[in-house]
Amino acid sequence: ISGDFIHIHLAPSRQFGINRLRKIAREGLEELAKIFRENKEIKIVEGISWIVADHPKIMEGLGFLVEGEIDERMRQEYFADDERKISKATMTREDFLNRYLRD
């Protein structure tokens, strides 16, 4: 959590296999929704990774808006040693809670 957003991390699918990764990701997002509900200051959830760049349809299927490649400042600050394309995906608080909060 940083300010009004929370950043997520997805492990590469080769570590789990794509079907297991989807299940783990969905379960993790449902748990994250509980944190969202309790922290009203969080307005955005975001993921920034080569995974977003290589698999935008997976992120869209999870309900994220893929915004495209990160800017040069962010690349230099966080991904300077990574030659791959890095993209960002986001979802608003309202959309995230509607999609993942299970009560």
mmCIF file of N, CA and C in Angstrom:
data_model
loop_
_atom_site.group_PDB
_atom_site.id
_atom_site.type_symbol
_atom_site.label_atom_id
_atom_site.label_comp_id
_atom_site.label_asym_id
_atom_site.label_seq_id
_atom_site.Cartn_x
_atom_site.Cartn_y
_atom_site.Cartn_z
ATOM 1 N N ILE A 1 0.862 -1.177 0.000
ATOM 2 C CA ILE A 1 0.000 0.000 0.000
ATOM 3 C C ILE A 1 0.899 1.228 0.000
ATOM 4 N N SER A 2 0.601 2.136 -0.895
ATOM 5 C CA SER A 2 1.366 3.380 -0.980
ATOM 6 C C SER A 2 0.403 4.517 -1.291
ATOM 7 N N GLY A 3 0.138 5.347 -0.314
ATOM 8 C CA GLY A 3 -0.793 6.443 -0.530
ATOM 9 C C GLY A 3 -2.186 5.924 -0.802
ATOM 10 N N ASP A 4 -2.724 6.294 -1.968
ATOM 11 C CA ASP A 4 -4.094 5.890 -2.289
ATOM 12 C C ASP A 4 -4.157 4.707 -3.258
ATOM 13 N N PHE A 5 -3.048 3.977 -3.406
ATOM 14 C CA PHE A 5 -3.098 2.801 -4.268
ATOM 15 C C PHE A 5 -2.373 1.625 -3.627
ATOM 16 N N ILE A 6 -2.691 0.455 -4.127
ATOM 17 C CA ILE A 6 -2.030 -0.770 -3.690
ATOM 18 C C ILE A 6 -1.490 -1.460 -4.928
ATOM 19 N N HIS A 7 -0.291 -1.974 -4.818
ATOM 20 C CA HIS A 7 0.369 -2.620 -5.948
ATOM 21 C C HIS A 7 0.348 -4.123 -5.736
ATOM 22 N N ILE A 8 0.002 -4.879 -6.768
ATOM 23 C CA ILE A 8 -0.033 -6.343 -6.683
ATOM 24 C C ILE A 8 1.134 -6.942 -7.444
ATOM 25 N N HIS A 9 1.460 -8.175 -7.098
ATOM 26 C CA HIS A 9 2.510 -8.924 -7.786
ATOM 27 C C HIS A 9 1.934 -10.244 -8.252
ATOM 28 N N LEU A 10 2.171 -10.584 -9.508
ATOM 29 C CA LEU A 10 1.798 -11.894 -10.035
ATOM 30 C C LEU A 10 3.062 -12.674 -10.350
ATOM 31 N N ALA A 11 3.130 -13.896 -9.874
ATOM 32 C CA ALA A 11 4.271 -14.754 -10.173
ATOM 33 C C ALA A 11 4.168 -15.257 -11.610
ATOM 34 N N PRO A 12 5.292 -15.518 -12.268
ATOM 35 C CA PRO A 12 5.245 -16.071 -13.629
ATOM 36 C C PRO A 12 4.512 -17.415 -13.647
ATOM 37 N N SER A 13 3.729 -17.653 -14.690
ATOM 38 C CA SER A 13 2.922 -18.873 -14.760
ATOM 39 C C SER A 13 3.768 -20.139 -14.819
ATOM 40 N N ARG A 14 4.977 -20.039 -15.309
ATOM 41 C CA ARG A 14 5.811 -21.252 -15.389
ATOM 42 C C ARG A 14 6.103 -21.824 -14.006
ATOM 43 N N GLN A 15 5.984 -20.974 -12.983
ATOM 44 C CA GLN A 15 6.206 -21.429 -11.618
ATOM 45 C C GLN A 15 5.044 -22.314 -11.143
ATOM 46 N N PHE A 16 3.820 -22.063 -11.642
ATOM 47 C CA PHE A 16 2.646 -22.789 -11.180
ATOM 48 C C PHE A 16 1.881 -23.496 -12.286
ATOM 49 N N GLY A 17 2.002 -23.051 -13.515
ATOM 50 C CA GLY A 17 1.126 -23.481 -14.591
ATOM 51 C C GLY A 17 -0.014 -22.488 -14.687
ATOM 52 N N ILE A 18 -0.498 -22.240 -15.887
ATOM 53 C CA ILE A 18 -1.443 -21.156 -16.119
ATOM 54 C C ILE A 18 -2.772 -21.359 -15.389
ATOM 55 N N ASN A 19 -3.303 -22.571 -15.354
ATOM 56 C CA ASN A 19 -4.588 -22.796 -14.674
ATOM 57 C C ASN A 19 -4.465 -22.596 -13.172
ATOM 58 N N ARG A 20 -3.403 -23.088 -12.585
ATOM 59 C CA ARG A 20 -3.174 -22.896 -11.145
ATOM 60 C C ARG A 20 -2.933 -21.418 -10.851
ATOM 61 N N LEU A 21 -2.211 -20.732 -11.728
ATOM 62 C CA LEU A 21 -1.950 -19.303 -11.538
ATOM 63 C C LEU A 21 -3.254 -18.512 -11.536
ATOM 64 N N ARG A 22 -4.151 -18.823 -12.457
ATOM 65 C CA ARG A 22 -5.445 -18.121 -12.504
ATOM 66 C C ARG A 22 -6.217 -18.306 -11.201
ATOM 67 N N LYS A 23 -6.227 -19.548 -10.689
ATOM 68 C CA LYS A 23 -6.927 -19.830 -9.436
ATOM 69 C C LYS A 23 -6.273 -19.082 -8.282
ATOM 70 N N ILE A 24 -4.961 -19.129 -8.189
ATOM 71 C CA ILE A 24 -4.239 -18.430 -7.128
ATOM 72 C C ILE A 24 -4.473 -16.922 -7.230
ATOM 73 N N ALA A 25 -4.426 -16.388 -8.442
ATOM 74 C CA ALA A 25 -4.628 -14.952 -8.643
ATOM 75 C C ALA A 25 -6.021 -14.543 -8.189
ATOM 76 N N ARG A 26 -7.035 -15.280 -8.590
ATOM 77 C CA ARG A 26 -8.410 -14.944 -8.198
ATOM 78 C C ARG A 26 -8.571 -15.017 -6.680
ATOM 79 N N GLU A 27 -8.050 -16.064 -6.053
ATOM 80 C CA GLU A 27 -8.139 -16.191 -4.600
ATOM 81 C C GLU A 27 -7.416 -15.042 -3.915
ATOM 82 N N GLY A 28 -6.256 -14.678 -4.432
ATOM 83 C CA GLY A 28 -5.499 -13.566 -3.864
ATOM 84 C C GLY A 28 -6.229 -12.244 -4.006
ATOM 85 N N LEU A 29 -6.870 -12.031 -5.141
ATOM 86 C CA LEU A 29 -7.620 -10.796 -5.352
ATOM 87 C C LEU A 29 -8.837 -10.736 -4.431
ATOM 88 N N GLU A 30 -9.448 -11.867 -4.158
ATOM 89 C CA GLU A 30 -10.574 -11.903 -3.218
ATOM 90 C C GLU A 30 -10.100 -11.563 -1.801
ATOM 91 N N GLU A 31 -8.924 -12.038 -1.420
ATOM 92 C CA GLU A 31 -8.355 -11.674 -0.118
ATOM 93 C C GLU A 31 -7.989 -10.193 -0.084
ATOM 94 N N LEU A 32 -7.442 -9.710 -1.159
ATOM 95 C CA LEU A 32 -7.075 -8.299 -1.252
ATOM 96 C C LEU A 32 -8.303 -7.401 -1.130
ATOM 97 N N ALA A 33 -9.435 -7.837 -1.619
ATOM 98 C CA ALA A 33 -10.672 -7.055 -1.520
ATOM 99 C C ALA A 33 -11.035 -6.788 -0.062
ATOM 100 N N LYS A 34 -10.730 -7.724 0.830
ATOM 101 C CA LYS A 34 -10.990 -7.516 2.261
ATOM 102 C C LYS A 34 -10.127 -6.377 2.801
ATOM 103 N N ILE A 35 -8.881 -6.323 2.356
ATOM 104 C CA ILE A 35 -7.978 -5.236 2.765
ATOM 105 C C ILE A 35 -8.486 -3.914 2.204
ATOM 106 N N PHE A 36 -8.909 -3.932 0.962
ATOM 107 C CA PHE A 36 -9.483 -2.749 0.311
ATOM 108 C C PHE A 36 -10.651 -2.204 1.122
ATOM 109 N N ARG A 37 -11.553 -3.093 1.504
ATOM 110 C CA ARG A 37 -12.757 -2.686 2.233
ATOM 111 C C ARG A 37 -12.397 -1.971 3.536
ATOM 112 N N GLU A 38 -11.362 -2.441 4.208
ATOM 113 C CA GLU A 38 -10.967 -1.884 5.504
ATOM 114 C C GLU A 38 -10.126 -0.617 5.375
ATOM 115 N N ASN A 39 -9.547 -0.359 4.239
ATOM 116 C CA ASN A 39 -8.676 0.793 4.018
ATOM 117 C C ASN A 39 -9.316 1.718 2.999
ATOM 118 N N LYS A 40 -10.138 2.587 3.481
ATOM 119 C CA LYS A 40 -10.932 3.460 2.601
ATOM 120 C C LYS A 40 -10.087 4.434 1.789
ATOM 121 N N GLU A 41 -8.856 4.682 2.216
ATOM 122 C CA GLU A 41 -7.994 5.611 1.474
ATOM 123 C C GLU A 41 -7.470 5.019 0.167
ATOM 124 N N ILE A 42 -7.522 3.704 0.027
ATOM 125 C CA ILE A 42 -7.044 3.066 -1.198
ATOM 126 C C ILE A 42 -8.089 3.262 -2.294
ATOM 127 N N LYS A 43 -7.679 3.849 -3.403
ATOM 128 C CA LYS A 43 -8.594 4.161 -4.510
ATOM 129 C C LYS A 43 -8.322 3.329 -5.764
ATOM 130 N N ILE A 44 -7.093 2.805 -5.887
ATOM 131 C CA ILE A 44 -6.674 2.109 -7.112
ATOM 132 C C ILE A 44 -5.862 0.874 -6.739
ATOM 133 N N VAL A 45 -6.049 -0.208 -7.478
ATOM 134 C CA VAL A 45 -5.145 -1.356 -7.408
ATOM 135 C C VAL A 45 -4.430 -1.397 -8.752
ATOM 136 N N GLU A 46 -3.120 -1.644 -8.714
ATOM 137 C CA GLU A 46 -2.354 -1.659 -9.965
ATOM 138 C C GLU A 46 -1.351 -2.801 -9.977
ATOM 139 N N GLY A 47 -1.056 -3.246 -11.172
ATOM 140 C CA GLY A 47 -0.014 -4.224 -11.408
ATOM 141 C C GLY A 47 0.881 -3.693 -12.521
ATOM 142 N N ILE A 48 2.174 -3.754 -12.302
ATOM 143 C CA ILE A 48 3.143 -3.297 -13.297
ATOM 144 C C ILE A 48 4.153 -4.412 -13.484
ATOM 145 N N SER A 49 4.247 -4.926 -14.716
ATOM 146 C CA SER A 49 5.088 -6.095 -14.941
ATOM 147 C C SER A 49 5.230 -6.403 -16.423
ATOM 148 N N TRP A 50 6.192 -7.242 -16.720
ATOM 149 C CA TRP A 50 6.301 -7.784 -18.068
ATOM 150 C C TRP A 50 5.117 -8.720 -18.330
ATOM 151 N N ILE A 51 4.557 -9.301 -17.266
ATOM 152 C CA ILE A 51 3.412 -10.192 -17.424
ATOM 153 C C ILE A 51 2.228 -9.416 -17.994
ATOM 154 N N VAL A 52 2.025 -8.194 -17.513
ATOM 155 C CA VAL A 52 0.953 -7.343 -18.029
ATOM 156 C C VAL A 52 1.184 -7.070 -19.511
ATOM 157 N N ALA A 53 2.436 -6.795 -19.872
ATOM 158 C CA ALA A 53 2.771 -6.502 -21.269
ATOM 159 C C ALA A 53 2.588 -7.730 -22.160
ATOM 160 N N ASP A 54 3.014 -8.886 -21.685
ATOM 161 C CA ASP A 54 2.948 -10.108 -22.500
ATOM 162 C C ASP A 54 1.574 -10.764 -22.516
ATOM 163 N N HIS A 55 0.772 -10.530 -21.477
ATOM 164 C CA HIS A 55 -0.514 -11.217 -21.346
ATOM 165 C C HIS A 55 -1.628 -10.239 -20.966
ATOM 166 N N PRO A 56 -1.853 -9.216 -21.768
ATOM 167 C CA PRO A 56 -2.873 -8.227 -21.410
ATOM 168 C C PRO A 56 -4.275 -8.825 -21.313
ATOM 169 N N LYS A 57 -4.568 -9.851 -22.087
ATOM 170 C CA LYS A 57 -5.905 -10.460 -22.056
ATOM 171 C C LYS A 57 -6.186 -11.124 -20.706
ATOM 172 N N ILE A 58 -5.160 -11.671 -20.079
ATOM 173 C CA ILE A 58 -5.339 -12.258 -18.747
ATOM 174 C C ILE A 58 -5.722 -11.163 -17.760
ATOM 175 N N MET A 59 -5.007 -10.033 -17.810
ATOM 176 C CA MET A 59 -5.309 -8.928 -16.907
ATOM 177 C C MET A 59 -6.708 -8.372 -17.175
ATOM 178 N N GLU A 60 -7.053 -8.242 -18.440
ATOM 179 C CA GLU A 60 -8.394 -7.761 -18.786
ATOM 180 C C GLU A 60 -9.454 -8.745 -18.301
ATOM 181 N N GLY A 61 -9.167 -10.040 -18.403
ATOM 182 C CA GLY A 61 -10.085 -11.056 -17.920
ATOM 183 C C GLY A 61 -10.291 -10.993 -16.410
ATOM 184 N N LEU A 62 -9.292 -10.486 -15.710
ATOM 185 C CA LEU A 62 -9.391 -10.297 -14.269
ATOM 186 C C LEU A 62 -10.069 -8.974 -13.922
ATOM 187 N N GLY A 63 -10.400 -8.184 -14.953
ATOM 188 C CA GLY A 63 -11.120 -6.931 -14.740
ATOM 189 C C GLY A 63 -10.272 -5.674 -14.771
ATOM 190 N N PHE A 64 -8.998 -5.811 -15.079
ATOM 191 C CA PHE A 64 -8.092 -4.662 -15.091
ATOM 192 C C PHE A 64 -8.134 -3.928 -16.426
ATOM 193 N N LEU A 65 -7.853 -2.644 -16.381
ATOM 194 C CA LEU A 65 -7.662 -1.830 -17.568
ATOM 195 C C LEU A 65 -6.160 -1.794 -17.842
ATOM 196 N N VAL A 66 -5.736 -2.312 -18.974
ATOM 197 C CA VAL A 66 -4.319 -2.286 -19.334
ATOM 198 C C VAL A 66 -4.024 -0.921 -19.942
ATOM 199 N N GLU A 67 -3.174 -0.165 -19.271
ATOM 200 C CA GLU A 67 -2.878 1.202 -19.667
ATOM 201 C C GLU A 67 -1.718 1.307 -20.648
ATOM 202 N N GLY A 68 -0.955 0.238 -20.800
ATOM 203 C CA GLY A 68 0.161 0.244 -21.731
ATOM 204 C C GLY A 68 1.501 0.358 -21.021
ATOM 205 N N GLU A 69 2.521 0.612 -21.816
ATOM 206 C CA GLU A 69 3.890 0.647 -21.297
ATOM 207 C C GLU A 69 4.102 1.767 -20.286
ATOM 208 N N ILE A 70 4.962 1.491 -19.312
ATOM 209 C CA ILE A 70 5.319 2.498 -18.313
ATOM 210 C C ILE A 70 6.213 3.554 -18.941
ATOM 211 N N ASP A 71 6.286 4.718 -18.288
ATOM 212 C CA ASP A 71 7.135 5.790 -18.805
ATOM 213 C C ASP A 71 8.605 5.545 -18.446
ATOM 214 N N GLU A 72 9.465 6.308 -19.055
ATOM 215 C CA GLU A 72 10.906 6.125 -18.881
ATOM 216 C C GLU A 72 11.346 6.366 -17.438
ATOM 217 N N ARG A 73 10.741 7.331 -16.763
ATOM 218 C CA ARG A 73 11.109 7.598 -15.368
ATOM 219 C C ARG A 73 10.859 6.366 -14.494
ATOM 220 N N MET A 74 9.685 5.755 -14.630
ATOM 221 C CA MET A 74 9.364 4.572 -13.841
ATOM 222 C C MET A 74 10.268 3.398 -14.218
ATOM 223 N N ARG A 75 10.539 3.258 -15.499
ATOM 224 C CA ARG A 75 11.432 2.183 -15.943
ATOM 225 C C ARG A 75 12.798 2.323 -15.291
ATOM 226 N N GLN A 76 13.359 3.527 -15.313
ATOM 227 C CA GLN A 76 14.684 3.746 -14.734
ATOM 228 C C GLN A 76 14.685 3.538 -13.220
ATOM 229 N N GLU A 77 13.601 3.937 -12.565
ATOM 230 C CA GLU A 77 13.537 3.835 -11.110
ATOM 231 C C GLU A 77 13.323 2.401 -10.622
ATOM 232 N N TYR A 78 12.491 1.627 -11.315
ATOM 233 C CA TYR A 78 12.112 0.312 -10.808
ATOM 234 C C TYR A 78 12.512 -0.871 -11.689
ATOM 235 N N PHE A 79 12.771 -0.638 -12.972
ATOM 236 C CA PHE A 79 13.011 -1.748 -13.900
ATOM 237 C C PHE A 79 14.240 -1.521 -14.773
ATOM 238 N N ALA A 80 15.203 -0.798 -14.280
ATOM 239 C CA ALA A 80 16.366 -0.420 -15.084
ATOM 240 C C ALA A 80 17.118 -1.628 -15.647
ATOM 241 N N ASP A 81 17.130 -2.720 -14.930
ATOM 242 C CA ASP A 81 17.874 -3.905 -15.371
ATOM 243 C C ASP A 81 17.036 -4.868 -16.197
ATOM 244 N N ASP A 82 15.818 -4.514 -16.485
ATOM 245 C CA ASP A 82 14.920 -5.410 -17.218
ATOM 246 C C ASP A 82 14.732 -4.885 -18.640
ATOM 247 N N GLU A 83 15.123 -5.671 -19.620
ATOM 248 C CA GLU A 83 15.043 -5.267 -21.027
ATOM 249 C C GLU A 83 13.661 -5.509 -21.633
ATOM 250 N N ARG A 84 12.821 -6.278 -20.930
ATOM 251 C CA ARG A 84 11.508 -6.616 -21.470
ATOM 252 C C ARG A 84 10.568 -5.413 -21.455
ATOM 253 N N LYS A 85 9.527 -5.503 -22.258
ATOM 254 C CA LYS A 85 8.460 -4.509 -22.243
ATOM 255 C C LYS A 85 7.736 -4.630 -20.893
ATOM 256 N N ILE A 86 7.491 -3.497 -20.243
ATOM 257 C CA ILE A 86 6.817 -3.462 -18.949
ATOM 258 C C ILE A 86 5.562 -2.609 -19.103
ATOM 259 N N SER A 87 4.409 -3.154 -18.728
ATOM 260 C CA SER A 87 3.153 -2.412 -18.844
ATOM 261 C C SER A 87 2.445 -2.341 -17.499
ATOM 262 N N LYS A 88 1.475 -1.444 -17.443
ATOM 263 C CA LYS A 88 0.717 -1.184 -16.225
ATOM 264 C C LYS A 88 -0.757 -1.489 -16.457
ATOM 265 N N ALA A 89 -1.385 -2.089 -15.434
ATOM 266 C CA ALA A 89 -2.823 -2.352 -15.452
ATOM 267 C C ALA A 89 -3.406 -1.841 -14.140
ATOM 268 N N THR A 90 -4.606 -1.257 -14.199
ATOM 269 C CA THR A 90 -5.228 -0.697 -13.006
ATOM 270 C C THR A 90 -6.705 -1.072 -12.923
ATOM 271 N N MET A 91 -7.251 -0.936 -11.711
ATOM 272 C CA MET A 91 -8.679 -1.094 -11.488
ATOM 273 C C MET A 91 -9.076 -0.153 -10.351
ATOM 274 N N THR A 92 -10.223 0.498 -10.490
ATOM 275 C CA THR A 92 -10.704 1.399 -9.452
ATOM 276 C C THR A 92 -11.195 0.619 -8.240
ATOM 277 N N ARG A 93 -11.267 1.305 -7.130
ATOM 278 C CA ARG A 93 -11.763 0.729 -5.887
ATOM 279 C C ARG A 93 -13.158 0.127 -6.081
ATOM 280 N N GLU A 94 -14.053 0.920 -6.643
ATOM 281 C CA GLU A 94 -15.434 0.469 -6.827
ATOM 282 C C GLU A 94 -15.505 -0.791 -7.687
ATOM 283 N N ASP A 95 -14.807 -0.786 -8.819
ATOM 284 C CA ASP A 95 -14.818 -1.956 -9.701
ATOM 285 C C ASP A 95 -14.202 -3.167 -9.019
ATOM 286 N N PHE A 96 -13.107 -2.945 -8.289
ATOM 287 C CA PHE A 96 -12.421 -4.040 -7.615
ATOM 288 C C PHE A 96 -13.319 -4.676 -6.556
ATOM 289 N N LEU A 97 -13.931 -3.840 -5.714
ATOM 290 C CA LEU A 97 -14.801 -4.380 -4.668
ATOM 291 C C LEU A 97 -16.017 -5.079 -5.260
ATOM 292 N N ASN A 98 -16.602 -4.517 -6.297
ATOM 293 C CA ASN A 98 -17.756 -5.156 -6.939
ATOM 294 C C ASN A 98 -17.399 -6.521 -7.510
ATOM 295 N N ARG A 99 -16.202 -6.648 -8.004
ATOM 296 C CA ARG A 99 -15.787 -7.879 -8.666
ATOM 297 C C ARG A 99 -15.283 -8.939 -7.687
ATOM 298 N N TYR A 100 -14.558 -8.522 -6.632
ATOM 299 C CA TYR A 100 -13.838 -9.495 -5.797
ATOM 300 C C TYR A 100 -14.274 -9.622 -4.351
ATOM 301 N N LEU A 101 -15.048 -8.694 -3.825
ATOM 302 C CA LEU A 101 -15.440 -8.795 -2.422
ATOM 303 C C LEU A 101 -16.526 -9.848 -2.280
ATOM 304 N N ARG A 102 -16.254 -10.857 -1.497
ATOM 305 C CA ARG A 102 -17.191 -11.953 -1.234
ATOM 306 C C ARG A 102 -17.598 -11.899 0.222
ATOM 307 N N ASP A 103 -18.838 -11.648 0.487
ATOM 308 C CA ASP A 103 -19.335 -11.621 1.875
ATOM 309 C C ASP A 103 -20.488 -12.554 2.071
#
